[in-house]
Structures are given as C-alpha cells and as structure tokens.
Amino acid sequence: MGILISIIIGIIAGFLAGQIFRGSGYGLIVNLLLGIIGSVIGGWVFGLLGLAMNGILGTIIMSTIGALIVLWIASLFRRA
C-alpha cells in the first residue's frame, strides 16, 4: 500500500511542478513520470540536508521540490 501512495504523491508532485514550470514542461504524461522520479530525488535531498517533512502535505511539498529539480535538470538537456 505504501508504494501506491508514493506513486500517487509523485503524480501530484509532477502535476504541480508542471504547473510551476508552465511553458517549459514536457506534457502531462512526462511531467507525471518526472514527478515520480522527483519524489524519490526530493526525499533523498531532504534526507541529506537533515530535514524531515511529516504528513501528506509535507511529503507533497518535498516531492514537488524534487520534481522541480528534475524538470530543471531535464530542461538543461532539452536545450542542448
């Protein structure tokens, strides 16, 4: 059950990151997939910094920040 919730939170984070990156996103499906990857990246980065986000809202914020990082990195490769 935990994996399903993580995927759903990653999808929400990808959608939010796509809205924030409006104009430079990759479309709904790719943004959602990058959101799932960003969810993992966000958890890793916040863990390295020693920060903890509790609850669903904190997890969504952390995942959205991770998705923004992934979208930003992907945009660097897109232009090259």
Coordinates of C-alpha atoms in Angstrom, one line a residue:
M1 CA 0.0 0.0 0.0
G2 CA 2.9 2.4 0.7
I3 CA 4.2 2.1 -2.8
L4 CA 0.8 3.1 -4.3
I5 CA 0.6 6.1 -2.1
S6 CA 4.2 7.1 -3.0
I7 CA 3.3 6.9 -6.7
I8 CA 0.1 9.0 -6.2
I9 CA 2.1 11.6 -4.3
G10 CA 4.7 11.6 -7.1
I11 CA 2.0 12.1 -9.7
I12 CA 0.6 15.0 -7.7
A13 CA 4.1 16.5 -7.4
G14 CA 4.7 16.1 -11.1
F15 CA 1.4 17.9 -11.9
L16 CA 2.3 20.7 -9.6
A17 CA 5.8 21.0 -10.9
G18 CA 4.4 21.1 -14.4
Q19 CA 2.1 24.0 -13.5
I20 CA 5.0 25.9 -11.9
F21 CA 7.2 25.2 -15.0
R22 CA 4.5 26.4 -17.3
G23 CA 5.7 26.8 -20.8
S24 CA 8.8 24.7 -20.3
G25 CA 7.2 21.4 -19.2
Y26 CA 7.1 18.2 -21.3
G27 CA 3.4 17.5 -21.4
L28 CA 1.2 15.9 -18.8
I29 CA 2.4 12.3 -19.0
V30 CA 6.2 13.1 -19.0
N31 CA 5.7 15.6 -16.2
L32 CA 3.9 13.0 -14.1
L33 CA 6.7 10.4 -14.7
L34 CA 9.3 13.1 -13.8
G35 CA 7.2 13.8 -10.7
I36 CA 7.5 10.2 -9.6
I37 CA 11.3 10.4 -10.1
G38 CA 11.4 13.8 -8.4
S39 CA 9.6 12.4 -5.4
V40 CA 12.5 10.0 -4.9
I41 CA 15.1 12.7 -5.5
G42 CA 13.3 15.1 -3.1
G43 CA 13.3 12.5 -0.4
W44 CA 17.0 11.9 -0.9
V45 CA 17.9 15.6 -1.0
F46 CA 15.9 16.4 2.1
G47 CA 17.5 13.4 3.8
L48 CA 21.0 14.7 3.0
L49 CA 20.1 18.1 4.4
G50 CA 18.7 16.5 7.6
L51 CA 15.2 18.0 7.0
A52 CA 12.1 16.0 7.6
M53 CA 8.6 16.6 6.2
N54 CA 5.8 14.9 8.0
G55 CA 2.3 14.2 6.9
I56 CA 0.8 14.2 3.4
L57 CA 1.2 17.9 2.8
G58 CA 4.9 17.9 3.8
T59 CA 5.5 14.9 1.6
I60 CA 3.8 16.6 -1.4
I61 CA 5.9 19.8 -0.8
M62 CA 9.1 17.7 -0.6
S63 CA 8.2 15.7 -3.7
T64 CA 7.2 18.9 -5.7
I65 CA 10.6 20.4 -4.9
G66 CA 12.3 17.2 -6.1
A67 CA 10.1 17.2 -9.2
L68 CA 11.1 20.9 -9.9
I69 CA 14.8 19.9 -9.6
V70 CA 14.3 17.0 -12.1
L71 CA 12.3 19.3 -14.5
W72 CA 15.0 21.9 -14.3
I73 CA 17.8 19.4 -15.0
A74 CA 15.8 17.9 -17.9
S75 CA 15.3 21.4 -19.3
L76 CA 19.1 21.8 -19.4
F77 CA 19.4 18.7 -21.6
R78 CA 16.5 19.7 -23.7
R79 CA 18.1 22.9 -24.9
A80 CA 21.4 21.3 -25.6

